[in-house]
C-alpha cells in the first residue's frame, strides 16, 4: 500500500482550459489524473451529436489530451480516469487506441465503463412499475417519454474500481458521478471496504471539492482580488492518506489560490441538505467536517462522516420541449 496518493483534477466541464490536464501531468508528481466533462445538459448535446454521426457523442478533445500525456502514462505510471465517454464511450476508446498505436504506445490499456444509457429500456421499466418520477415536480417519465432525448443512470465508483483492478491505464466512462472519479482510486489503492461509509464519504467529498476544476483553487472565489495569476491558474490536487485524511493543494509555481475559504466555498457548491449528500456510493455528511489551512495553498480536511447508500439510482434525462 502506498503511503499516500495524489489525485489531480484536469477538467471541470466540457470546454474547460485545454492545457490544464497536461499541466497537471507535467508540472509535478501525480498518481491519477481525473477529468469531469459531463454537466447534466452535456448528455443531451452529445446525444444530438451521436444522432448526426454514430462515431460522435463523446468529448473528442479528450483524445488530444490523452495523446499529450502518453509519455507520463507510460513513464510515470499516471492513470487517467474520465467520464469523457459521454453517450459513446466505446467510440472514444477506439479513437484513443488508434492515436496511441500511431504514436508507438501499443501496450496502452484502455477500459470502458458502459451500461448507463437506458434510453431504449424506458418502456420496459415503466411496464415493470418504475415510474421514474421527476425529482422536482413528481411527474412520471411516461408523460414525456416520446420526447426523451437521453436517459442515463448515475453509476458510482465501483465499475471504475474494477477497471483499475484489471490494470487499465485509461478509464473512460459514460454517466458516473463526478465524485466517483476521485473515490475509486482511493478504494483501489488503500483497499477500503465499500461498507466503510466514513471512508466512502471521504472520497466522495474529496471528489466534490475538485470536481469543478479550478473553482476550488480560486477560479470561483468571492474574494477574487486575493487570487494571483488567473491566466496560469493551478488546478486542484487531492493528497489522500489511508486513514481517511486528505489535503487539497496545487502544483508549486502555478497561479490561483487554495485556502480555507476557497475550499469552504466549494464545499457548499451545488448541495442541498448538508447532512445528506446522496450518491450511489454513500450518503455523505458535511456537517462534521473540519477545514484547516496548514500551509500556503495546502488545506487539510478531517472529520468526515458517512451513512449507508440508498437502494436506488438517480437517472439524468433530457427531452425536447421547444423554446422558452
PDB file of C-alpha atoms in Angstrom:
ATOM      1  CA  UNK A   1       0.000   0.000   0.000  1.00  0.00           C
ATOM      2  CA  UNK A   2       1.232   3.495  -0.827  1.00  0.00           C
ATOM      3  CA  UNK A   3       1.732   5.990   1.992  1.00  0.00           C
ATOM      4  CA  UNK A   4      -0.430   8.476   0.077  1.00  0.00           C
ATOM      5  CA  UNK A   5      -1.666   9.191  -3.434  1.00  0.00           C
ATOM      6  CA  UNK A   6      -2.081  12.416  -5.391  1.00  0.00           C
ATOM      7  CA  UNK A   7      -5.239  12.763  -7.480  1.00  0.00           C
ATOM      8  CA  UNK A   8      -5.241  15.743  -9.838  1.00  0.00           C
ATOM      9  CA  UNK A   9      -8.294  17.382 -11.383  1.00  0.00           C
ATOM     10  CA  UNK A  10      -7.772  18.179 -15.059  1.00  0.00           C
ATOM     11  CA  UNK A  11     -11.198  19.347 -16.237  1.00  0.00           C
ATOM     12  CA  UNK A  12     -14.293  20.667 -14.504  1.00  0.00           C
ATOM     13  CA  UNK A  13     -16.591  20.731 -17.535  1.00  0.00           C
ATOM     14  CA  UNK A  14     -16.568  20.172 -21.286  1.00  0.00           C
ATOM     15  CA  UNK A  15     -14.815  23.262 -22.631  1.00  0.00           C
ATOM     16  CA  UNK A  16     -12.590  23.874 -19.610  1.00  0.00           C
ATOM     17  CA  UNK A  17      -8.981  25.063 -20.058  1.00  0.00           C
ATOM     18  CA  UNK A  18      -7.420  22.687 -22.626  1.00  0.00           C
ATOM     19  CA  UNK A  19      -3.913  22.931 -21.152  1.00  0.00           C
ATOM     20  CA  UNK A  20      -4.991  22.193 -17.575  1.00  0.00           C
ATOM     21  CA  UNK A  21      -4.773  18.376 -17.645  1.00  0.00           C
ATOM     22  CA  UNK A  22      -1.460  18.478 -19.485  1.00  0.00           C
ATOM     23  CA  UNK A  23      -0.042  20.881 -16.904  1.00  0.00           C
ATOM     24  CA  UNK A  24      -1.252  18.630 -14.104  1.00  0.00           C
ATOM     25  CA  UNK A  25       0.628  15.684 -15.603  1.00  0.00           C
ATOM     26  CA  UNK A  26       3.821  17.570 -16.426  1.00  0.00           C
ATOM     27  CA  UNK A  27       4.317  20.220 -13.705  1.00  0.00           C
ATOM     28  CA  UNK A  28       4.625  17.943 -10.696  1.00  0.00           C
ATOM     29  CA  UNK A  29       4.114  14.432  -9.339  1.00  0.00           C
ATOM     30  CA  UNK A  30       0.639  12.916  -9.517  1.00  0.00           C
ATOM     31  CA  UNK A  31      -0.701   9.366  -9.477  1.00  0.00           C
ATOM     32  CA  UNK A  32      -4.119   9.927 -11.041  1.00  0.00           C
ATOM     33  CA  UNK A  33      -5.499  12.464 -13.492  1.00  0.00           C
ATOM     34  CA  UNK A  34      -9.299  12.711 -13.249  1.00  0.00           C
ATOM     35  CA  UNK A  35     -11.419  14.749 -15.639  1.00  0.00           C
ATOM     36  CA  UNK A  36     -15.112  15.588 -15.414  1.00  0.00           C
ATOM     37  CA  UNK A  37     -16.716  16.575 -18.720  1.00  0.00           C
ATOM     38  CA  UNK A  38     -20.384  15.917 -18.032  1.00  0.00           C
ATOM     39  CA  UNK A  39     -22.770  18.579 -16.838  1.00  0.00           C
ATOM     40  CA  UNK A  40     -26.395  17.459 -16.976  1.00  0.00           C
ATOM     41  CA  UNK A  41     -27.065  19.316 -20.224  1.00  0.00           C
ATOM     42  CA  UNK A  42     -23.929  17.843 -21.800  1.00  0.00           C
ATOM     43  CA  UNK A  43     -25.533  14.431 -22.214  1.00  0.00           C
ATOM     44  CA  UNK A  44     -28.263  15.868 -24.435  1.00  0.00           C
ATOM     45  CA  UNK A  45     -25.701  17.751 -26.535  1.00  0.00           C
ATOM     46  CA  UNK A  46     -23.654  14.598 -27.016  1.00  0.00           C
ATOM     47  CA  UNK A  47     -26.760  12.580 -27.862  1.00  0.00           C
ATOM     48  CA  UNK A  48     -27.641  15.074 -30.584  1.00  0.00           C
ATOM     49  CA  UNK A  49     -24.119  14.779 -31.962  1.00  0.00           C
ATOM     50  CA  UNK A  50     -24.344  10.998 -31.991  1.00  0.00           C
ATOM     51  CA  UNK A  51     -27.633  11.206 -33.885  1.00  0.00           C
ATOM     52  CA  UNK A  52     -25.792  13.159 -36.584  1.00  0.00           C
ATOM     53  CA  UNK A  53     -22.770  10.857 -36.620  1.00  0.00           C
ATOM     54  CA  UNK A  54     -22.731   7.464 -34.842  1.00  0.00           C
ATOM     55  CA  UNK A  55     -18.988   7.868 -34.216  1.00  0.00           C
ATOM     56  CA  UNK A  56     -19.534  11.031 -32.163  1.00  0.00           C
ATOM     57  CA  UNK A  57     -21.219  11.529 -28.801  1.00  0.00           C
ATOM     58  CA  UNK A  58     -18.155  11.917 -26.611  1.00  0.00           C
ATOM     59  CA  UNK A  59     -15.706  14.699 -25.693  1.00  0.00           C
ATOM     60  CA  UNK A  60     -13.481  14.483 -28.738  1.00  0.00           C
ATOM     61  CA  UNK A  61     -10.931  16.919 -27.295  1.00  0.00           C
ATOM     62  CA  UNK A  62     -10.238  14.357 -24.556  1.00  0.00           C
ATOM     63  CA  UNK A  63      -8.466  12.219 -27.138  1.00  0.00           C
ATOM     64  CA  UNK A  64      -5.974  15.026 -27.758  1.00  0.00           C
ATOM     65  CA  UNK A  65      -5.411  15.374 -24.005  1.00  0.00           C
ATOM     66  CA  UNK A  66      -4.563  11.686 -23.680  1.00  0.00           C
ATOM     67  CA  UNK A  67      -2.270  11.960 -26.692  1.00  0.00           C
ATOM     68  CA  UNK A  68      -0.285  14.710 -24.969  1.00  0.00           C
ATOM     69  CA  UNK A  69       0.150  12.807 -21.701  1.00  0.00           C
ATOM     70  CA  UNK A  70       1.005   9.400 -23.180  1.00  0.00           C
ATOM     71  CA  UNK A  71       4.667   9.779 -22.093  1.00  0.00           C
ATOM     72  CA  UNK A  72       3.596  10.395 -18.484  1.00  0.00           C
ATOM     73  CA  UNK A  73       1.185   7.464 -18.564  1.00  0.00           C
ATOM     74  CA  UNK A  74       3.965   5.147 -19.712  1.00  0.00           C
ATOM     75  CA  UNK A  75       6.969   6.539 -17.839  1.00  0.00           C
ATOM     76  CA  UNK A  76       5.401   7.836 -14.615  1.00  0.00           C
ATOM     77  CA  UNK A  77       2.538   5.365 -14.269  1.00  0.00           C
ATOM     78  CA  UNK A  78      -0.163   8.041 -14.206  1.00  0.00           C
ATOM     79  CA  UNK A  79      -3.678   6.636 -14.506  1.00  0.00           C
ATOM     80  CA  UNK A  80      -6.292   8.685 -16.373  1.00  0.00           C
ATOM     81  CA  UNK A  81      -9.970   8.458 -15.357  1.00  0.00           C
ATOM     82  CA  UNK A  82     -12.670  10.455 -17.124  1.00  0.00           C
ATOM     83  CA  UNK A  83     -16.364  10.471 -17.979  1.00  0.00           C
ATOM     84  CA  UNK A  84     -15.440  11.938 -21.376  1.00  0.00           C
ATOM     85  CA  UNK A  85     -17.111   8.925 -22.999  1.00  0.00           C
ATOM     86  CA  UNK A  86     -20.475  10.658 -22.755  1.00  0.00           C
ATOM     87  CA  UNK A  87     -23.040   8.629 -24.673  1.00  0.00           C
ATOM     88  CA  UNK A  88     -20.440   6.820 -26.790  1.00  0.00           C
ATOM     89  CA  UNK A  89     -17.526   5.666 -24.602  1.00  0.00           C
ATOM     90  CA  UNK A  90     -16.590   2.792 -26.908  1.00  0.00           C
ATOM     91  CA  UNK A  91     -16.019   5.168 -29.823  1.00  0.00           C
ATOM     92  CA  UNK A  92     -13.859   7.288 -27.532  1.00  0.00           C
ATOM     93  CA  UNK A  93     -11.844   4.209 -26.591  1.00  0.00           C
ATOM     94  CA  UNK A  94     -11.333   3.243 -30.229  1.00  0.00           C
ATOM     95  CA  UNK A  95     -10.018   6.688 -31.125  1.00  0.00           C
ATOM     96  CA  UNK A  96      -7.602   6.735 -28.181  1.00  0.00           C
ATOM     97  CA  UNK A  97      -6.226   3.305 -29.057  1.00  0.00           C
ATOM     98  CA  UNK A  98      -5.811   4.435 -32.659  1.00  0.00           C
ATOM     99  CA  UNK A  99      -3.827   7.519 -31.633  1.00  0.00           C
ATOM    100  CA  UNK A 100      -1.762   5.541 -29.123  1.00  0.00           C
ATOM    101  CA  UNK A 101      -0.825   2.999 -31.772  1.00  0.00           C
ATOM    102  CA  UNK A 102       0.166   5.748 -34.199  1.00  0.00           C
ATOM    103  CA  UNK A 103       2.444   7.206 -31.500  1.00  0.00           C
ATOM    104  CA  UNK A 104       4.018   3.843 -30.704  1.00  0.00           C
ATOM    105  CA  UNK A 105       2.213   3.190 -27.417  1.00  0.00           C
ATOM    106  CA  UNK A 106       0.926  -0.231 -28.396  1.00  0.00           C
ATOM    107  CA  UNK A 107       0.687  -1.537 -24.830  1.00  0.00           C
ATOM    108  CA  UNK A 108      -1.766   1.121 -23.609  1.00  0.00           C
ATOM    109  CA  UNK A 109      -4.635  -0.484 -21.688  1.00  0.00           C
ATOM    110  CA  UNK A 110      -7.953   1.323 -22.057  1.00  0.00           C
ATOM    111  CA  UNK A 111     -11.089   0.288 -20.144  1.00  0.00           C
ATOM    112  CA  UNK A 112     -14.679   1.349 -20.793  1.00  0.00           C
ATOM    113  CA  UNK A 113     -17.449   1.636 -18.209  1.00  0.00           C
ATOM    114  CA  UNK A 114     -20.687   1.188 -20.137  1.00  0.00           C
ATOM    115  CA  UNK A 115     -24.334   0.390 -19.452  1.00  0.00           C
ATOM    116  CA  UNK A 116     -25.555   3.694 -18.039  1.00  0.00           C
ATOM    117  CA  UNK A 117     -27.614   4.530 -21.146  1.00  0.00           C
ATOM    118  CA  UNK A 118     -31.164   3.260 -20.518  1.00  0.00           C
ATOM    119  CA  UNK A 119     -32.967   5.231 -23.217  1.00  0.00           C
ATOM    120  CA  UNK A 120     -34.032   2.041 -25.001  1.00  0.00           C
ATOM    121  CA  UNK A 121     -35.254   0.491 -21.721  1.00  0.00           C
ATOM    122  CA  UNK A 122     -37.746   3.164 -20.656  1.00  0.00           C
ATOM    123  CA  UNK A 123     -40.853   1.313 -21.878  1.00  0.00           C
ATOM    124  CA  UNK A 124     -39.682  -1.870 -20.188  1.00  0.00           C
ATOM    125  CA  UNK A 125     -39.022  -0.037 -16.924  1.00  0.00           C
ATOM    126  CA  UNK A 126     -42.455   1.610 -16.986  1.00  0.00           C
ATOM    127  CA  UNK A 127     -44.127  -1.769 -17.556  1.00  0.00           C
ATOM    128  CA  UNK A 128     -42.186  -3.143 -14.584  1.00  0.00           C
ATOM    129  CA  UNK A 129     -43.694  -0.448 -12.372  1.00  0.00           C
ATOM    130  CA  UNK A 130     -40.844   2.049 -12.275  1.00  0.00           C
ATOM    131  CA  UNK A 131     -42.473   5.458 -12.694  1.00  0.00           C
ATOM    132  CA  UNK A 132     -39.171   7.392 -12.755  1.00  0.00           C
ATOM    133  CA  UNK A 133     -40.741  10.482 -11.224  1.00  0.00           C
ATOM    134  CA  UNK A 134     -39.219  13.912 -11.738  1.00  0.00           C
ATOM    135  CA  UNK A 135     -37.360  14.843  -8.541  1.00  0.00           C
ATOM    136  CA  UNK A 136     -38.683  18.422  -8.675  1.00  0.00           C
ATOM    137  CA  UNK A 137     -42.351  18.151  -9.642  1.00  0.00           C
ATOM    138  CA  UNK A 138     -43.136  14.442  -9.261  1.00  0.00           C
ATOM    139  CA  UNK A 139     -44.267  13.914 -12.860  1.00  0.00           C
ATOM    140  CA  UNK A 140     -43.736  10.345 -14.144  1.00  0.00           C
ATOM    141  CA  UNK A 141     -41.442   9.862 -17.119  1.00  0.00           C
ATOM    142  CA  UNK A 142     -44.370   8.401 -19.072  1.00  0.00           C
ATOM    143  CA  UNK A 143     -45.653  11.951 -19.671  1.00  0.00           C
ATOM    144  CA  UNK A 144     -42.627  12.887 -21.764  1.00  0.00           C
ATOM    145  CA  UNK A 145     -41.189   9.540 -22.853  1.00  0.00           C
ATOM    146  CA  UNK A 146     -41.947  10.126 -26.524  1.00  0.00           C
ATOM    147  CA  UNK A 147     -39.830  13.296 -26.420  1.00  0.00           C
ATOM    148  CA  UNK A 148     -36.914  11.788 -24.497  1.00  0.00           C
ATOM    149  CA  UNK A 149     -33.524  12.571 -25.947  1.00  0.00           C
ATOM    150  CA  UNK A 150     -31.298  10.899 -23.362  1.00  0.00           C
ATOM    151  CA  UNK A 151     -31.620   8.867 -20.161  1.00  0.00           C
ATOM    152  CA  UNK A 152     -28.556   7.826 -18.209  1.00  0.00           C
ATOM    153  CA  UNK A 153     -28.113   6.195 -14.817  1.00  0.00           C
ATOM    154  CA  UNK A 154     -25.582   7.763 -12.469  1.00  0.00           C
ATOM    155  CA  UNK A 155     -23.183   4.935 -11.658  1.00  0.00           C
ATOM    156  CA  UNK A 156     -20.964   5.156  -8.613  1.00  0.00           C
ATOM    157  CA  UNK A 157     -17.286   4.353  -8.307  1.00  0.00           C
ATOM    158  CA  UNK A 158     -17.348   0.544  -8.256  1.00  0.00           C
ATOM    159  CA  UNK A 159     -17.085  -0.072 -12.042  1.00  0.00           C
ATOM    160  CA  UNK A 160     -14.030   2.206 -12.082  1.00  0.00           C
ATOM    161  CA  UNK A 161     -12.512   0.268  -9.180  1.00  0.00           C
ATOM    162  CA  UNK A 162     -12.951  -2.944 -11.172  1.00  0.00           C
ATOM    163  CA  UNK A 163     -11.251  -1.373 -14.200  1.00  0.00           C
ATOM    164  CA  UNK A 164      -8.303  -0.340 -12.022  1.00  0.00           C
ATOM    165  CA  UNK A 165      -8.026  -3.905 -10.713  1.00  0.00           C
ATOM    166  CA  UNK A 166      -7.722  -5.061 -14.326  1.00  0.00           C
ATOM    167  CA  UNK A 167      -4.715  -2.797 -14.814  1.00  0.00           C
ATOM    168  CA  UNK A 168      -6.234  -0.128 -17.036  1.00  0.00           C
ATOM    169  CA  UNK A 169      -4.085   2.911 -17.834  1.00  0.00           C
ATOM    170  CA  UNK A 170      -7.010   4.973 -19.120  1.00  0.00           C
ATOM    171  CA  UNK A 171     -10.599   4.505 -17.941  1.00  0.00           C
ATOM    172  CA  UNK A 172     -13.408   6.032 -19.994  1.00  0.00           C
ATOM    173  CA  UNK A 173     -16.909   6.170 -18.575  1.00  0.00           C
ATOM    174  CA  UNK A 174     -20.292   7.470 -19.525  1.00  0.00           C
ATOM    175  CA  UNK A 175     -22.528   8.961 -16.831  1.00  0.00           C
ATOM    176  CA  UNK A 176     -20.896   8.241 -13.499  1.00  0.00           C
ATOM    177  CA  UNK A 177     -20.974  10.575 -10.538  1.00  0.00           C
ATOM    178  CA  UNK A 178     -18.381  13.327 -10.575  1.00  0.00           C
ATOM    179  CA  UNK A 179     -17.293  12.230  -7.110  1.00  0.00           C
ATOM    180  CA  UNK A 180     -16.851   8.595  -8.124  1.00  0.00           C
ATOM    181  CA  UNK A 181     -13.919   9.534 -10.349  1.00  0.00           C
ATOM    182  CA  UNK A 182     -11.932  10.508  -7.244  1.00  0.00           C
ATOM    183  CA  UNK A 183     -13.272   7.942  -4.782  1.00  0.00           C
ATOM    184  CA  UNK A 184     -12.345   4.981  -6.994  1.00  0.00           C
ATOM    185  CA  UNK A 185      -8.544   5.444  -6.816  1.00  0.00           C
ATOM    186  CA  UNK A 186      -8.696   5.666  -3.014  1.00  0.00           C
ATOM    187  CA  UNK A 187     -10.597   2.390  -2.737  1.00  0.00           C
ATOM    188  CA  UNK A 188      -8.233   0.723  -5.192  1.00  0.00           C
ATOM    189  CA  UNK A 189      -5.010   1.939  -3.587  1.00  0.00           C
ATOM    190  CA  UNK A 190      -5.951   1.675   0.083  1.00  0.00           C
ATOM    191  CA  UNK A 191      -8.244  -1.352  -0.006  1.00  0.00           C
ATOM    192  CA  UNK A 192     -11.141   0.466   1.608  1.00  0.00           C
ATOM    193  CA  UNK A 193     -14.298  -1.569   2.152  1.00  0.00           C
ATOM    194  CA  UNK A 194     -17.404  -0.294   0.381  1.00  0.00           C
ATOM    195  CA  UNK A 195     -19.273  -0.722   3.680  1.00  0.00           C
ATOM    196  CA  UNK A 196     -16.887   1.632   5.483  1.00  0.00           C
ATOM    197  CA  UNK A 197     -19.189   4.571   4.914  1.00  0.00           C
ATOM    198  CA  UNK A 198     -16.965   7.130   6.618  1.00  0.00           C
ATOM    199  CA  UNK A 199     -14.189   6.298   4.141  1.00  0.00           C
ATOM    200  CA  UNK A 200     -16.650   6.318   1.242  1.00  0.00           C
ATOM    201  CA  UNK A 201     -17.719   9.787   2.351  1.00  0.00           C
ATOM    202  CA  UNK A 202     -14.080  10.903   2.499  1.00  0.00           C
ATOM    203  CA  UNK A 203     -13.515  10.053  -1.155  1.00  0.00           C
ATOM    204  CA  UNK A 204     -16.881  11.461  -2.129  1.00  0.00           C
ATOM    205  CA  UNK A 205     -16.265  14.834  -0.506  1.00  0.00           C
ATOM    206  CA  UNK A 206     -12.725  14.952  -1.892  1.00  0.00           C
ATOM    207  CA  UNK A 207     -14.253  14.399  -5.316  1.00  0.00           C
ATOM    208  CA  UNK A 208     -16.847  17.085  -4.694  1.00  0.00           C
ATOM    209  CA  UNK A 209     -14.097  19.557  -3.836  1.00  0.00           C
ATOM    210  CA  UNK A 210     -12.139  19.044  -7.075  1.00  0.00           C
ATOM    211  CA  UNK A 211     -14.915  18.059  -9.492  1.00  0.00           C
ATOM    212  CA  UNK A 212     -15.255  21.615 -10.821  1.00  0.00           C
ATOM    213  CA  UNK A 213     -11.575  22.064 -11.559  1.00  0.00           C
ATOM    214  CA  UNK A 214     -10.154  25.470 -10.705  1.00  0.00           C
ATOM    215  CA  UNK A 215     -13.266  26.642  -8.860  1.00  0.00           C
ATOM    216  CA  UNK A 216     -11.671  25.499  -5.596  1.00  0.00           C
ATOM    217  CA  UNK A 217      -8.263  26.927  -6.477  1.00  0.00           C
ATOM    218  CA  UNK A 218      -9.501  30.498  -6.825  1.00  0.00           C
ATOM    219  CA  UNK A 219     -11.495  30.418 -10.038  1.00  0.00           C
ATOM    220  CA  UNK A 220     -14.854  30.921  -8.324  1.00  0.00           C
ATOM    221  CA  UNK A 221     -13.738  32.715  -5.177  1.00  0.00           C
ATOM    222  CA  UNK A 222     -15.724  35.635  -3.761  1.00  0.00           C
ATOM    223  CA  UNK A 223     -12.523  37.447  -2.723  1.00  0.00           C
ATOM    224  CA  UNK A 224     -11.129  37.217  -6.240  1.00  0.00           C
ATOM    225  CA  UNK A 225      -8.719  40.100  -5.655  1.00  0.00           C
ATOM    226  CA  UNK A 226      -6.683  37.819  -3.361  1.00  0.00           C
ATOM    227  CA  UNK A 227      -6.070  35.333  -6.164  1.00  0.00           C
ATOM    228  CA  UNK A 228      -2.790  35.562  -8.068  1.00  0.00           C
ATOM    229  CA  UNK A 229      -2.406  34.821 -11.785  1.00  0.00           C
ATOM    230  CA  UNK A 230      -5.713  33.665 -13.220  1.00  0.00           C
ATOM    231  CA  UNK A 231      -4.008  33.140 -16.589  1.00  0.00           C
ATOM    232  CA  UNK A 232      -1.879  30.247 -15.317  1.00  0.00           C
ATOM    233  CA  UNK A 233      -4.294  29.134 -12.614  1.00  0.00           C
ATOM    234  CA  UNK A 234      -3.297  25.905 -10.929  1.00  0.00           C
ATOM    235  CA  UNK A 235      -5.891  23.148 -10.869  1.00  0.00           C
ATOM    236  CA  UNK A 236      -6.510  21.322  -7.577  1.00  0.00           C
ATOM    237  CA  UNK A 237      -4.862  18.155  -6.329  1.00  0.00           C
ATOM    238  CA  UNK A 238      -6.065  15.825  -3.572  1.00  0.00           C
ATOM    239  CA  UNK A 239      -3.322  14.259  -1.458  1.00  0.00           C
ATOM    240  CA  UNK A 240      -5.069  11.312   0.163  1.00  0.00           C
ATOM    241  CA  UNK A 241      -3.957   9.056   3.027  1.00  0.00           C
ATOM    242  CA  UNK A 242      -5.106   5.534   4.011  1.00  0.00           C
ATOM    243  CA  UNK A 243      -6.579   6.708   7.332  1.00  0.00           C
ATOM    244  CA  UNK A 244      -9.047   8.978   5.522  1.00  0.00           C
ATOM    245  CA  UNK A 245      -7.283  12.303   5.970  1.00  0.00           C
ATOM    246  CA  UNK A 246      -6.630  14.333   2.856  1.00  0.00           C
ATOM    247  CA  UNK A 247      -5.226  17.669   1.764  1.00  0.00           C
ATOM    248  CA  UNK A 248      -6.296  19.995  -1.033  1.00  0.00           C
ATOM    249  CA  UNK A 249      -3.361  21.616  -2.805  1.00  0.00           C
ATOM    250  CA  UNK A 250      -1.955  22.503  -6.245  1.00  0.00           C
ATOM    251  CA  UNK A 251       1.377  22.355  -8.037  1.00  0.00           C
ATOM    252  CA  UNK A 252       4.013  24.791  -6.817  1.00  0.00           C
ATOM    253  CA  UNK A 253       4.656  27.725  -9.115  1.00  0.00           C
ATOM    254  CA  UNK A 254       1.142  27.825 -10.551  1.00  0.00           C
ATOM    255  CA  UNK A 255      -1.391  30.613 -10.181  1.00  0.00           C
ATOM    256  CA  UNK A 256      -4.609  30.555  -8.236  1.00  0.00           C
ATOM    257  CA  UNK A 257      -5.219  30.067  -4.531  1.00  0.00           C
ATOM    258  CA  UNK A 258      -6.073  27.126  -2.298  1.00  0.00           C
ATOM    259  CA  UNK A 259      -7.146  28.402   1.112  1.00  0.00           C
ATOM    260  CA  UNK A 260      -9.557  27.616   3.915  1.00  0.00           C
ATOM    261  CA  UNK A 261     -12.138  29.914   2.349  1.00  0.00           C
ATOM    262  CA  UNK A 262     -11.803  28.689  -1.258  1.00  0.00           C
ATOM    263  CA  UNK A 263     -12.317  25.139  -0.009  1.00  0.00           C
ATOM    264  CA  UNK A 264     -15.295  26.083   2.160  1.00  0.00           C
ATOM    265  CA  UNK A 265     -16.969  27.882  -0.735  1.00  0.00           C
ATOM    266  CA  UNK A 266     -16.556  24.835  -2.957  1.00  0.00           C
ATOM    267  CA  UNK A 267     -17.849  22.522  -0.228  1.00  0.00           C
ATOM    268  CA  UNK A 268     -21.135  24.447  -0.334  1.00  0.00           C
ATOM    269  CA  UNK A 269     -21.377  24.406  -4.129  1.00  0.00           C
ATOM    270  CA  UNK A 270     -24.436  22.569  -5.510  1.00  0.00           C
ATOM    271  CA  UNK A 271     -25.506  20.882  -2.282  1.00  0.00           C
ATOM    272  CA  UNK A 272     -28.940  20.679  -0.708  1.00  0.00           C
ATOM    273  CA  UNK A 273     -29.135  19.189   2.775  1.00  0.00           C
ATOM    274  CA  UNK A 274     -25.514  19.286   4.038  1.00  0.00           C
ATOM    275  CA  UNK A 275     -26.165  16.294   6.279  1.00  0.00           C
ATOM    276  CA  UNK A 276     -27.377  14.146   3.364  1.00  0.00           C
ATOM    277  CA  UNK A 277     -25.275  14.481   0.212  1.00  0.00           C
ATOM    278  CA  UNK A 278     -26.665  11.489  -1.661  1.00  0.00           C
ATOM    279  CA  UNK A 279     -24.550   9.480  -4.108  1.00  0.00           C
ATOM    280  CA  UNK A 280     -24.706   5.852  -5.302  1.00  0.00           C
ATOM    281  CA  UNK A 281     -21.749   5.052  -3.045  1.00  0.00           C
ATOM    282  CA  UNK A 282     -22.690   6.748   0.228  1.00  0.00           C
ATOM    283  CA  UNK A 283     -24.719   9.486   1.866  1.00  0.00           C
ATOM    284  CA  UNK A 284     -22.040  11.956   2.935  1.00  0.00           C
ATOM    285  CA  UNK A 285     -22.423  14.275   5.917  1.00  0.00           C
ATOM    286  CA  UNK A 286     -20.833  17.704   5.502  1.00  0.00           C
ATOM    287  CA  UNK A 287     -21.781  18.935   8.978  1.00  0.00           C
ATOM    288  CA  UNK A 288     -18.885  17.305  10.852  1.00  0.00           C
ATOM    289  CA  UNK A 289     -16.074  18.479   8.559  1.00  0.00           C
ATOM    290  CA  UNK A 290     -13.045  20.362   9.851  1.00  0.00           C
ATOM    291  CA  UNK A 291     -11.157  22.545   7.354  1.00  0.00           C
ATOM    292  CA  UNK A 292      -7.655  23.651   8.350  1.00  0.00           C
ATOM    293  CA  UNK A 293      -5.168  25.655   6.292  1.00  0.00           C
ATOM    294  CA  UNK A 294      -1.857  24.082   7.334  1.00  0.00           C
ATOM    295  CA  UNK A 295       0.448  25.874   4.874  1.00  0.00           C
ATOM    296  CA  UNK A 296       0.058  28.276   1.953  1.00  0.00           C
ATOM    297  CA  UNK A 297      -2.005  26.526  -0.743  1.00  0.00           C
ATOM    298  CA  UNK A 298      -2.449  23.438   1.429  1.00  0.00           C
ATOM    299  CA  UNK A 299      -5.695  22.699   3.282  1.00  0.00           C
ATOM    300  CA  UNK A 300      -6.389  19.651   5.467  1.00  0.00           C
ATOM    301  CA  UNK A 301      -9.849  18.060   5.629  1.00  0.00           C
ATOM    302  CA  UNK A 302     -10.841  15.796   8.538  1.00  0.00           C
ATOM    303  CA  UNK A 303     -13.905  14.665  10.494  1.00  0.00           C
ATOM    304  CA  UNK A 304     -15.962  13.393   7.561  1.00  0.00           C
ATOM    305  CA  UNK A 305     -18.858  11.032   8.290  1.00  0.00           C
ATOM    306  CA  UNK A 306     -20.928   8.848   6.002  1.00  0.00           C
ATOM    307  CA  UNK A 307     -24.141   6.807   6.060  1.00  0.00           C
ATOM    308  CA  UNK A 308     -25.354   3.808   4.007  1.00  0.00           C
ATOM    309  CA  UNK A 309     -26.144   4.446   0.358  1.00  0.00           C
ATOM    310  CA  UNK A 310     -29.691   4.340  -0.975  1.00  0.00           C
ATOM    311  CA  UNK A 311     -31.114   1.259  -2.764  1.00  0.00           C
ATOM    312  CA  UNK A 312     -31.917   3.232  -5.928  1.00  0.00           C
ATOM    313  CA  UNK A 313     -30.049   5.073  -8.658  1.00  0.00           C
ATOM    314  CA  UNK A 314     -30.627   8.559  -9.989  1.00  0.00           C
ATOM    315  CA  UNK A 315     -31.311   8.986 -13.721  1.00  0.00           C
ATOM    316  CA  UNK A 316     -30.361  12.074 -15.692  1.00  0.00           C
ATOM    317  CA  UNK A 317     -32.813  12.529 -18.565  1.00  0.00           C
ATOM    318  CA  UNK A 318     -33.386  15.191 -21.198  1.00  0.00           C
ATOM    319  CA  UNK A 319     -36.229  15.709 -23.636  1.00  0.00           C
ATOM    320  CA  UNK A 320     -37.279  18.027 -26.452  1.00  0.00           C
ATOM    321  CA  UNK A 321     -39.560  20.799 -25.204  1.00  0.00           C
ATOM    322  CA  UNK A 322     -39.323  23.567 -27.784  1.00  0.00           C
ATOM    323  CA  UNK A 323     -38.217  27.076 -26.832  1.00  0.00           C
ATOM    324  CA  UNK A 324     -38.907  29.391 -23.910  1.00  0.00           C
TER     325      UNK A 324
END
